[in-house]
Coordinates of C-alpha atoms in Angstrom, one line a residue:
M836 CA 94.3 -18.5 8.2
P837 CA 91.7 -17.8 10.7
K838 CA 92.7 -19.0 14.3
R839 CA 90.4 -20.8 16.7
K840 CA 89.5 -18.4 19.6
T841 CA 90.2 -21.0 22.0
D842 CA 92.4 -24.4 22.2
K843 CA 89.4 -25.9 24.0
Q844 CA 88.0 -28.7 21.8
K845 CA 84.4 -28.3 20.6
A846 CA 82.5 -30.4 18.1
A847 CA 80.1 -29.5 15.2
L848 CA 77.4 -32.5 14.8
Y849 CA 75.8 -32.3 11.5
I850 CA 72.8 -34.3 10.7
R851 CA 70.4 -34.3 7.5
V852 CA 67.7 -36.4 6.0
S853 CA 66.5 -35.8 2.2
T854 CA 62.8 -36.7 2.9
H855 CA 60.0 -36.1 5.3
W856 CA 59.4 -39.8 5.2
Q857 CA 63.0 -40.3 6.7
V858 CA 62.0 -37.7 9.2
D859 CA 59.0 -39.5 10.1
K860 CA 61.0 -42.8 10.7
D861 CA 63.0 -41.1 13.4
S862 CA 66.1 -40.9 11.1
L863 CA 67.3 -37.7 12.8
P864 CA 66.8 -39.0 16.4
V865 CA 69.0 -41.9 15.5
Q866 CA 71.7 -39.7 13.9
R867 CA 71.5 -37.2 16.8
K868 CA 72.0 -39.8 19.4
D869 CA 74.7 -41.7 17.6
L870 CA 76.7 -38.6 17.0
I871 CA 76.3 -37.3 20.6
N872 CA 77.5 -40.7 22.1
Y873 CA 80.4 -40.9 19.7
C874 CA 81.4 -37.4 20.4
Q875 CA 81.3 -37.8 24.4
Y876 CA 82.7 -41.3 24.7
A877 CA 84.8 -42.0 21.5
L878 CA 86.3 -38.5 21.3
G879 CA 86.1 -37.3 24.8
I880 CA 84.4 -34.0 23.7
N881 CA 81.6 -32.7 25.9
D882 CA 81.4 -29.3 24.3
Y883 CA 79.3 -29.9 21.1
E884 CA 76.3 -28.3 19.0
V885 CA 73.9 -30.3 16.8
F886 CA 73.0 -28.5 13.4
E887 CA 70.1 -30.2 11.8
D888 CA 68.6 -30.0 8.2
A889 CA 65.5 -31.9 7.7
G890 CA 63.9 -32.6 4.2
Y891 CA 67.2 -31.2 2.4
S892 CA 69.0 -32.8 -0.4
G893 CA 72.7 -33.5 -0.2
K894 CA 73.3 -32.8 -3.9
N895 CA 73.8 -29.2 -3.2
T896 CA 74.8 -26.8 -0.2
I897 CA 71.8 -24.8 -0.3
R898 CA 70.7 -25.9 3.4
P899 CA 70.0 -23.4 6.1
A900 CA 71.7 -25.1 9.0
Y901 CA 74.6 -26.1 7.1
K902 CA 75.4 -22.6 6.1
K903 CA 74.9 -21.4 9.6
M904 CA 77.4 -24.2 10.7
L905 CA 80.0 -23.2 8.3
E906 CA 79.9 -19.4 9.1
R907 CA 80.5 -20.4 12.8
I908 CA 83.4 -22.8 11.8
R909 CA 84.7 -20.2 9.8
A910 CA 84.7 -17.9 13.2
G911 CA 87.0 -20.4 14.6
E912 CA 84.3 -21.9 17.1
F913 CA 84.7 -25.6 16.5
S914 CA 87.9 -27.8 16.4
H915 CA 85.8 -31.0 15.1
L916 CA 83.1 -31.6 12.4
L917 CA 81.4 -34.8 13.1
V918 CA 78.9 -36.5 10.8
W919 CA 76.8 -39.9 10.9
K920 CA 77.9 -40.9 7.2
I921 CA 79.7 -39.0 4.7
D922 CA 76.8 -38.4 2.3
R923 CA 75.1 -36.5 5.0
I924 CA 77.0 -33.7 4.6
S925 CA 77.4 -33.8 0.7
R926 CA 76.7 -35.9 -2.1
N927 CA 78.5 -33.7 -4.5
L928 CA 82.1 -34.4 -5.2
L929 CA 83.1 -30.7 -5.9
D930 CA 81.2 -29.2 -3.1
F931 CA 82.7 -31.6 -0.5
A932 CA 86.3 -31.1 -2.0
A933 CA 85.6 -27.2 -1.5
M934 CA 84.5 -27.6 2.0
Y935 CA 87.1 -30.2 2.9
D936 CA 89.9 -27.9 1.6
E937 CA 88.6 -25.0 3.8
L938 CA 88.2 -27.3 6.9
K939 CA 91.9 -28.1 6.3
R940 CA 93.0 -24.6 6.3
L941 CA 90.9 -23.7 9.4
G942 CA 92.6 -26.8 11.1
V943 CA 89.2 -28.3 11.8
I944 CA 89.2 -32.1 11.9
F945 CA 86.3 -34.0 10.0
I946 CA 85.0 -37.3 11.3
S947 CA 82.5 -39.7 9.8
K948 CA 81.2 -42.0 12.4
N949 CA 79.8 -45.1 10.5
E950 CA 82.6 -45.2 7.9
Q951 CA 85.0 -45.1 11.1
F952 CA 87.7 -42.8 9.8
D953 CA 88.8 -39.2 10.5
T954 CA 91.0 -37.0 8.6
S955 CA 93.7 -36.6 11.1
S956 CA 95.1 -39.6 9.4
A957 CA 96.5 -40.0 5.8
M958 CA 94.6 -43.2 5.5
G959 CA 91.4 -41.7 6.7
E960 CA 91.7 -38.9 4.3
A961 CA 92.2 -41.1 1.3
M962 CA 89.3 -43.4 2.3
L963 CA 86.9 -40.5 2.7
K964 CA 87.7 -39.2 -0.8
I965 CA 87.0 -42.8 -2.3
I966 CA 83.9 -43.0 -0.4
L967 CA 82.5 -39.7 -1.7
V968 CA 83.2 -40.5 -5.3
F969 CA 80.8 -43.5 -5.0
A970 CA 78.4 -41.5 -2.9
E971 CA 78.3 -39.0 -5.8
L972 CA 77.8 -41.7 -8.4
E973 CA 74.9 -43.4 -6.6
R974 CA 73.4 -39.8 -6.3
K975 CA 73.5 -39.4 -10.1
V976 CA 72.5 -43.0 -11.0
T977 CA 69.5 -42.2 -8.8
S978 CA 68.8 -38.9 -10.5
E979 CA 69.0 -40.6 -13.8
R980 CA 66.5 -43.2 -12.9
V981 CA 64.1 -40.7 -11.5
S982 CA 64.5 -38.7 -14.6
S983 CA 63.9 -41.7 -16.9
V984 CA 60.7 -42.6 -15.3
M985 CA 59.4 -39.0 -15.4
Y986 CA 60.4 -38.7 -19.1
S987 CA 58.5 -41.9 -20.0
R988 CA 55.4 -40.8 -18.1
A989 CA 55.4 -37.5 -19.9
A990 CA 55.7 -39.0 -23.3
S991 CA 52.9 -41.2 -22.4
G992 CA 50.7 -38.1 -21.6
S993 CA 50.8 -38.6 -17.7
W994 CA 51.0 -35.6 -15.6
N995 CA 54.3 -35.4 -13.6
G996 CA 52.9 -33.2 -10.9
G997 CA 53.6 -29.6 -10.1
K998 CA 51.3 -26.2 -9.7
V999 CA 48.1 -26.8 -11.6
P1000 CA 47.9 -24.1 -14.2
Y1001 CA 45.4 -21.3 -13.5
G1002 CA 42.3 -21.8 -15.4
Y1003 CA 42.2 -25.6 -14.6
D1004 CA 41.3 -28.2 -11.9
Y1005 CA 43.0 -31.6 -11.6
D1006 CA 41.1 -34.8 -10.7
K1007 CA 43.7 -37.0 -9.0
T1008 CA 41.3 -40.1 -9.4
T1009 CA 40.9 -39.8 -13.0
K1010 CA 44.3 -38.2 -13.4
T1011 CA 42.8 -35.6 -15.9
F1012 CA 42.4 -32.0 -16.3
H1013 CA 39.2 -30.0 -16.4
I1014 CA 38.5 -26.4 -17.0
N1015 CA 37.5 -24.1 -14.2
S1016 CA 34.8 -22.0 -15.7
H1017 CA 35.5 -19.0 -13.2
E1018 CA 39.2 -18.9 -14.0
A1019 CA 38.8 -19.6 -17.7
V1020 CA 36.8 -16.5 -18.1
I1021 CA 39.8 -14.3 -16.5
I1022 CA 42.3 -16.2 -18.8
K1023 CA 40.1 -15.2 -22.0
M1024 CA 39.9 -11.4 -20.5
M1025 CA 43.6 -11.5 -20.5
Y1026 CA 43.9 -12.3 -24.0
D1027 CA 41.2 -10.0 -25.1
L1028 CA 43.1 -7.1 -22.9
Y1029 CA 46.5 -7.7 -24.3
E1030 CA 45.4 -7.9 -28.1
E1031 CA 43.6 -4.6 -27.6
K1032 CA 46.4 -2.9 -25.4
R1033 CA 49.4 -4.7 -26.2
S1034 CA 50.9 -3.9 -22.7
L1035 CA 51.5 -6.3 -20.0
L1036 CA 51.5 -3.5 -17.8
A1037 CA 47.9 -2.3 -19.1
V1038 CA 46.4 -5.6 -18.8
T1039 CA 47.6 -5.8 -15.1
K1040 CA 46.3 -2.7 -14.0
T1041 CA 42.8 -3.3 -15.5
L1042 CA 42.6 -6.7 -13.7
N1043 CA 43.5 -5.0 -10.5
E1044 CA 41.1 -2.0 -11.1
R1045 CA 38.3 -4.6 -11.5
G1046 CA 39.2 -6.2 -8.2
I1047 CA 40.4 -9.6 -10.1
T1048 CA 42.8 -11.3 -8.0
S1049 CA 44.9 -14.6 -8.6
R1050 CA 44.3 -18.0 -7.1
S1051 CA 46.2 -17.1 -4.1
G1052 CA 44.0 -13.7 -3.6
K1053 CA 46.9 -11.6 -4.4
P1054 CA 46.8 -8.7 -7.0
W1055 CA 48.2 -9.6 -10.5
N1056 CA 51.7 -8.5 -12.0
P1057 CA 52.9 -8.3 -15.3
T1058 CA 55.3 -11.2 -15.0
T1059 CA 52.5 -13.8 -13.8
V1060 CA 50.2 -12.2 -17.0
S1061 CA 53.2 -12.9 -19.2
I1062 CA 53.8 -16.6 -18.2
I1063 CA 50.0 -17.3 -18.9
L1064 CA 49.9 -15.7 -22.2
K1065 CA 53.1 -17.7 -23.2
N1066 CA 52.1 -21.0 -22.0
P1067 CA 50.7 -23.5 -24.6
F1068 CA 48.7 -25.3 -21.9
Y1069 CA 45.9 -23.3 -22.6
T1070 CA 45.8 -24.6 -26.2
G1071 CA 45.4 -28.2 -24.9
I1072 CA 49.1 -29.0 -25.2
Y1073 CA 51.2 -30.6 -22.4
R1074 CA 54.8 -29.4 -23.0
Y1075 CA 57.3 -31.2 -20.5
N1076 CA 61.2 -30.9 -20.3
Y1077 CA 61.2 -27.6 -21.7
R1078 CA 63.6 -25.8 -19.3
E1079 CA 66.9 -26.9 -17.6
E1080 CA 66.8 -27.4 -13.8
G1081 CA 68.3 -25.0 -11.6
V1082 CA 67.9 -21.2 -10.8
R1083 CA 68.3 -19.7 -14.2
Q1084 CA 66.2 -22.4 -16.1
R1085 CA 67.4 -21.8 -19.4
V1086 CA 65.1 -23.3 -22.2
K1087 CA 66.2 -26.5 -23.9
D1088 CA 67.0 -27.3 -27.3
E1089 CA 63.4 -27.8 -29.0
S1090 CA 64.4 -31.5 -29.9
D1091 CA 64.5 -32.5 -26.2
W1092 CA 60.8 -31.2 -25.5
I1093 CA 57.9 -33.6 -25.0
I1094 CA 55.0 -32.3 -26.7
I1095 CA 51.4 -34.1 -26.5
E1096 CA 48.7 -32.4 -28.2
D1097 CA 45.2 -32.5 -27.3
H1098 CA 46.0 -33.7 -23.8
H1099 CA 43.3 -31.7 -22.0
P1100 CA 40.6 -29.3 -23.0
A1101 CA 41.6 -26.1 -24.5
I1102 CA 40.7 -22.6 -23.4
I1103 CA 42.4 -20.5 -25.9
E1104 CA 42.4 -21.3 -29.9
T1105 CA 46.2 -22.2 -31.1
E1106 CA 45.7 -19.5 -33.6
R1107 CA 45.0 -16.8 -31.3
W1108 CA 47.8 -18.1 -28.9
Q1109 CA 50.2 -17.9 -31.5
N1110 CA 49.1 -14.4 -32.5
V1111 CA 49.5 -13.2 -28.9
C1112 CA 53.2 -14.8 -28.7
E1113 CA 54.2 -13.0 -31.9
I1114 CA 52.9 -9.8 -30.3
L1115 CA 54.9 -10.5 -26.9
S1116 CA 58.1 -11.5 -28.9
S1117 CA 58.2 -8.1 -31.0
Q1118 CA 57.3 -6.3 -27.7
N1119 CA 60.0 -8.2 -26.1
R1120 CA 62.5 -7.1 -28.5
N1121 CA 61.6 -3.4 -28.3
E1122 CA 61.6 -3.7 -24.4
Q1123 CA 65.3 -5.3 -24.7
T1124 CA 66.5 -2.5 -26.7
R1125 CA 65.1 0.1 -24.5
K1126 CA 66.3 -1.5 -21.3
T1127 CA 69.9 -1.9 -22.8
Y1128 CA 70.0 1.9 -23.0
E1129 CA 68.3 2.4 -19.8
R1130 CA 70.8 0.6 -17.9
R1131 CA 73.4 3.0 -18.9
N1132 CA 71.3 5.7 -17.2
T1133 CA 71.8 6.5 -13.4
H1134 CA 68.4 7.1 -11.5
I1135 CA 69.9 9.4 -9.0
F1136 CA 67.1 9.4 -6.6
A1137 CA 65.8 5.9 -7.0
G1138 CA 64.8 4.0 -3.9
L1139 CA 64.6 7.3 -2.0
L1140 CA 61.1 8.6 -2.9
E1141 CA 58.1 8.0 -1.1
C1142 CA 54.4 9.0 -2.6
G1143 CA 52.8 11.7 -0.3
C1144 CA 49.7 10.5 -1.4
C1145 CA 49.3 7.1 -0.5
G1146 CA 52.7 6.2 1.3
S1147 CA 53.8 3.7 -1.7
T1148 CA 57.3 4.0 -3.2
M1149 CA 58.0 5.7 -6.5
S1150 CA 59.8 3.9 -9.2
A1151 CA 62.2 5.3 -11.9
T1152 CA 62.1 5.4 -15.6
I1153 CA 63.8 7.4 -18.3
D1154 CA 62.2 10.4 -19.6
R1155 CA 62.1 11.5 -23.2
A1156 CA 65.2 13.1 -24.9
R1157 CA 65.5 17.0 -24.5
A1158 CA 66.9 19.3 -27.4
D1159 CA 70.6 18.7 -26.1
G1160 CA 70.4 14.8 -25.9
W1161 CA 70.0 14.8 -21.9
R1162 CA 67.3 12.5 -20.8
P1163 CA 66.3 12.8 -17.0
S1164 CA 64.7 10.4 -14.9
I1165 CA 61.0 10.6 -13.8
Y1166 CA 59.7 9.1 -10.8
S1167 CA 55.9 7.9 -10.5
C1168 CA 54.0 6.0 -7.6
T1169 CA 54.0 2.2 -8.0
R1170 CA 50.5 1.9 -6.8
K1171 CA 49.4 4.4 -9.4
R1172 CA 51.1 2.4 -12.2
R1173 CA 49.5 -1.0 -10.9
F1174 CA 46.0 0.2 -9.9
S1175 CA 45.6 3.8 -11.1
D1176 CA 43.7 4.8 -7.8
C1177 CA 46.6 7.3 -6.5
Q1178 CA 46.2 10.7 -8.1
N1179 CA 49.8 12.0 -7.1
K1180 CA 51.9 13.4 -10.0
Y1181 CA 54.9 12.3 -11.2
I1182 CA 58.1 14.2 -10.5
S1183 CA 61.4 14.6 -12.6
D1184 CA 65.1 15.1 -12.4
T1185 CA 64.6 18.4 -13.8
T1186 CA 62.6 19.4 -10.5
L1187 CA 64.2 17.1 -7.9
G1188 CA 68.0 17.6 -8.7
P1189 CA 68.0 21.6 -8.9
F1190 CA 65.9 21.8 -5.6
V1191 CA 68.0 19.4 -3.5
L1192 CA 71.5 20.3 -4.5
N1193 CA 70.8 24.0 -4.3
Y1194 CA 69.2 23.4 -0.9
F1195 CA 72.2 21.4 0.2
S1196 CA 74.5 24.4 -1.2
N1197 CA 72.4 26.9 0.9
I1198 CA 72.9 24.5 4.0
L1199 CA 76.8 24.4 3.5
R1200 CA 76.9 28.3 3.1
A1201 CA 74.7 29.0 6.0
Q1202 CA 77.0 26.6 8.0
R1203 CA 80.1 28.6 6.9
S1204 CA 78.4 32.1 7.8
F1205 CA 76.8 30.9 11.0
G1206 CA 77.6 33.1 13.9
K1207 CA 76.6 33.3 17.7
T1208 CA 74.1 36.0 16.8
T1209 CA 72.4 34.0 13.9
S1210 CA 68.8 33.6 14.6
L1211 CA 66.4 30.7 13.8
A1212 CA 64.6 32.9 11.2
T1213 CA 67.7 34.1 9.8
L1214 CA 69.1 30.4 9.1
E1215 CA 65.7 29.7 7.6
K1216 CA 66.2 32.7 5.3
K1217 CA 69.5 31.6 4.2
L1218 CA 68.2 28.1 3.4
L1219 CA 65.4 29.4 1.1
R1220 CA 67.8 31.9 -0.9
G1221 CA 67.4 31.7 -4.5
P1222 CA 64.4 31.5 -7.2
L1223 CA 64.0 27.8 -6.7
F1224 CA 62.5 28.3 -3.3
K1225 CA 60.3 31.4 -3.8
D1226 CA 57.0 29.4 -3.4
V1227 CA 58.2 27.9 0.1
K1228 CA 56.8 29.8 2.9
H1229 CA 58.2 27.9 5.8
I1230 CA 60.6 25.1 6.8
E1231 CA 59.4 22.8 9.7
G1232 CA 62.1 21.0 11.9
L1233 CA 64.9 23.3 11.5
E1234 CA 65.5 23.5 15.3
Q1235 CA 67.9 20.3 15.2
L1236 CA 69.9 21.9 12.4
Y1237 CA 70.3 25.2 14.4
N1238 CA 71.4 23.5 17.6
M1239 CA 74.1 21.4 15.5
L1240 CA 75.5 24.4 13.9
K1241 CA 75.5 26.3 17.2
Q1242 CA 77.2 23.6 19.1
Q1243 CA 79.6 21.9 16.6
P1244 CA 82.6 23.0 14.8
E1245 CA 82.6 24.3 11.2
Q1246 CA 84.2 20.9 9.8
Q1247 CA 80.8 19.0 10.8
I1248 CA 79.1 17.3 8.0
V1249 CA 75.6 18.3 9.1
F1250 CA 73.8 15.6 6.7
T1251 CA 75.6 12.7 8.3
S1252 CA 76.7 13.6 11.6
K1253 CA 80.2 12.8 10.8
T1254 CA 83.3 15.1 11.4
V1255 CA 85.7 15.5 8.5
H1256 CA 89.4 15.8 9.3
N1257 CA 91.0 17.3 6.2
I1258 CA 89.7 14.4 4.2
T1259 CA 90.9 13.9 0.7
V1260 CA 89.9 11.2 -1.9
K1261 CA 92.6 8.4 -1.4
P1262 CA 93.7 6.3 -4.5
T1263 CA 92.9 3.1 -2.4
A1264 CA 88.9 3.9 -2.9
E1265 CA 89.3 3.8 -6.8
E1266 CA 91.6 0.9 -6.3
K1267 CA 89.1 -1.0 -3.9
E1268 CA 86.3 -0.6 -6.5
L1269 CA 88.2 -2.1 -9.1
L1270 CA 89.4 -5.2 -6.8
I1271 CA 85.6 -5.6 -6.1
N1272 CA 84.8 -5.8 -9.6
E1273 CA 87.6 -8.2 -10.3
Q1274 CA 86.6 -10.2 -7.3
N1275 CA 83.0 -10.5 -8.7
R1276 CA 84.4 -11.6 -12.0
N1277 CA 86.5 -14.4 -10.7
E1278 CA 83.8 -15.7 -8.6
R1279 CA 81.5 -15.7 -11.5
A1280 CA 84.2 -17.6 -13.7
L1281 CA 84.7 -20.2 -10.8
E1282 CA 81.1 -20.8 -10.8
R1283 CA 80.9 -21.3 -14.7
L1284 CA 83.9 -23.6 -14.5
K1285 CA 82.1 -25.8 -12.0
N1286 CA 79.1 -25.8 -13.9
L1287 CA 80.7 -26.8 -17.2
Y1288 CA 82.8 -29.4 -15.6
L1289 CA 79.6 -31.1 -13.9
Y1290 CA 76.8 -30.5 -16.1
S1291 CA 78.0 -29.9 -19.7
D1292 CA 79.2 -32.1 -22.4
S1293 CA 82.5 -30.5 -22.7
N1294 CA 85.6 -32.7 -22.6
I1295 CA 87.2 -31.1 -19.6
S1296 CA 89.3 -33.4 -17.8
E1297 CA 89.6 -33.5 -13.9
T1298 CA 93.4 -32.4 -14.1
E1299 CA 92.3 -29.6 -16.2
F1300 CA 89.4 -28.5 -14.0
I1301 CA 91.7 -28.8 -10.8
V1302 CA 94.4 -26.6 -12.6
E1303 CA 92.0 -23.8 -13.7
Q1304 CA 90.2 -23.9 -10.4
K1305 CA 93.4 -23.4 -8.5
S1306 CA 94.5 -20.5 -10.8
I1307 CA 91.1 -18.8 -10.2
T1308 CA 91.2 -19.5 -6.3
D1309 CA 94.7 -18.1 -6.2
T1310 CA 93.8 -14.9 -7.8
L1311 CA 90.7 -14.5 -5.4
E1312 CA 93.2 -15.1 -2.4
K1313 CA 95.4 -12.3 -3.6
I1314 CA 92.3 -10.0 -4.1
N1315 CA 91.1 -10.7 -0.7
K1316 CA 94.5 -10.1 1.0
R1317 CA 94.7 -6.7 -0.8
L1318 CA 91.3 -5.9 0.0
K1319 CA 92.0 -6.5 3.6
E1320 CA 94.9 -4.4 3.7
I1321 CA 93.3 -1.5 2.2
N1322 CA 90.5 -2.0 4.8
R1323 CA 93.2 -1.8 7.7
K1324 CA 94.5 1.3 6.0
N1325 CA 91.0 3.1 6.0
A1326 CA 90.3 2.1 9.3
K1327 CA 93.7 3.5 10.7
N1328 CA 92.9 6.8 8.9
N1329 CA 91.0 8.5 11.9
S1330 CA 89.2 5.4 12.5
I1331 CA 87.0 6.0 9.5
Q1332 CA 85.4 2.6 8.5
D1333 CA 85.4 2.0 4.7
D1334 CA 81.7 2.6 4.1
E1335 CA 82.1 6.0 6.1
F1336 CA 85.4 6.7 3.9
I1337 CA 83.5 6.3 0.7
T1338 CA 80.7 8.9 2.3
M1339 CA 83.4 11.3 3.3
A1340 CA 85.1 11.1 -0.1
S1341 CA 81.7 11.6 -1.9
Y1342 CA 80.9 14.4 0.4
Y1343 CA 84.2 16.0 -0.4
L1344 CA 83.8 15.9 -3.9
I1345 CA 80.1 17.3 -4.2
S1346 CA 80.7 19.9 -1.5
Q1347 CA 83.4 21.6 -3.7
K1348 CA 81.0 21.7 -6.6
L1349 CA 78.0 23.2 -4.4
L1350 CA 80.2 25.8 -3.0
A1351 CA 81.7 26.6 -6.5
N1352 CA 78.8 29.0 -7.6
R1353 CA 76.0 30.8 -5.9
E1354 CA 73.6 28.6 -8.0
V1355 CA 74.1 24.9 -8.8
N1356 CA 73.3 24.0 -12.3
F1357 CA 72.2 20.6 -11.8
K1358 CA 72.4 19.5 -15.7
K1359 CA 75.8 21.0 -16.0
L1360 CA 77.0 19.3 -12.9
I1361 CA 75.8 15.7 -13.9
R1362 CA 77.7 16.5 -17.0
Q1363 CA 81.0 17.3 -15.1
L1364 CA 80.8 14.5 -12.6
D1365 CA 79.7 10.8 -13.2
P1366 CA 76.2 10.8 -12.0
K1367 CA 77.1 7.6 -9.8
I1368 CA 79.0 10.0 -7.6
I1369 CA 76.1 12.0 -7.0
K1370 CA 73.8 9.3 -6.4
E1371 CA 76.5 8.0 -3.9
F1372 CA 76.4 11.4 -2.2
I1373 CA 72.6 11.7 -2.2
N1374 CA 72.0 8.0 -0.6
S1375 CA 74.8 8.6 2.0
T1376 CA 73.2 11.8 3.2
C1377 CA 69.4 11.2 2.7
Q1378 CA 67.3 8.6 4.1
N1379 CA 63.8 9.7 2.4
F1380 CA 62.1 12.3 0.1
C1381 CA 58.5 12.6 0.4
I1382 CA 56.7 13.8 -2.8
F1383 CA 53.2 15.3 -3.4
D1384 CA 51.7 17.2 -6.3
G1385 CA 55.0 17.4 -8.2
K1386 CA 56.9 19.1 -5.4
I1387 CA 59.2 17.9 -2.4
Q1388 CA 57.4 17.9 0.8
S1389 CA 60.0 16.7 3.3
I1390 CA 63.7 15.8 3.2
R1391 CA 64.7 13.1 5.8
F1392 CA 68.5 13.0 6.5
K1393 CA 70.5 10.1 7.4
N1394 CA 71.5 11.8 10.8
G1395 CA 67.7 12.0 11.7
M1396 CA 67.0 15.5 10.7
E1397 CA 63.8 16.1 8.7
H1398 CA 62.8 19.4 7.0
K1399 CA 59.3 19.6 5.9
F1400 CA 58.4 22.5 3.2
L1401 CA 55.2 24.4 3.6
Y1402 CA 54.1 25.9 0.2

């Protein structure tokens, strides 16, 4: 259990209002003044800090000041948490219960000023739980009333607000939609292009190449185009209660939808919209099949490549299968994909992998054979040894590597500026990965359990929920305890921090393979080792690769070195 850094009392004062109307009525200043006075004169605590969330609902914990306050409470900075009313900090029973359990473990006293109780007494704790039950009930009843009104409005054809769909204008006086003639032309163009090309990416590129922007003035992207093509609003239909509330917004059962036909003027014929939706659906099935396979592929250089022509990033996709079944990754300029105004060529693993790993192998060999009489020219010659580098005439930026090899011992890892002390791959590295995976799995299970209890129609009792929740949280505590033990052991191992330890282990594995033969066979290596290990090695040693005309123009290492290749 975290200890407070000091026995001195310090209070966190939390204030919140849900709407800007409340903000304007000076509800926040009233809360602030009352809490400060109560803190100073009733509790005798003069050391305090106010955390304020204006315009945030209490139905969840997605509030910036609330999160910041909890982080500092966990750090042991506060002895008390003081609120104006209990529903100011939470209207959700489960959220509050989780927070309150944590406060108890941390030894922090919770006080509600208006309800006149604090949790330092058994009666105060019992009253708190009773009041919170009614606070949540009030929130749910209010929510049901609002939903009922909006549902009724939608059923009668009234607009419930929100973003006006592209292609239309909304008249607030008459409460009707009218076609925006300029935007309607672009909507029809999207349908024309998609029926012709059957590719969201191709539609996006064409629109952007023609200088056509969205309502906000930004370039189009495939996701936005897809949303427009799938929306029945353009056929004159108003569809409401289509998706669940929340982050994932799953589609509801069709029986729950509200569909109002001929609600407003149509831009697209119904038959044409249905045809486009069928094409999108068939393309989506193909895309899902393809993506399922792609997720098994590890793009070793993804996120590290920069276009040497326009400076954009280069995105990864999987290439065609070779005769032996190997499917390398290919990397192309993201701007070229969206706008077609960059002329840079793509580059493949078949070029990148052999060049990079053989260059690293040459560096390691040059490091081993480096002596007092080795010159800069000799070092360059050693680094360009092998048929892969026959077109490279000169390397710029070797001075830093030369000086490093001249001054540092052989154990120095030249890519990362970290020293190796007989490093070997520890069992804890593998155990930690398994523990982290198990930790993530249990956290997801806990979230699913909460959603099932709160929002589904399942008949889970409160007792069953509490028992299952405790089982999962107990497991998480054991995992966290073991992870802390592993971190402490790794920290004691020559003061190597955990992420550095993984870097060392990755370096050790790959370096042995790079030094095994004079020339590194990239395809053979990725079959011998998990490609994720190679990717980890590349990510831990390299910051950036600049690509131009299908060739590597430069490599920038994590330790600040940059080698530029002149062809």
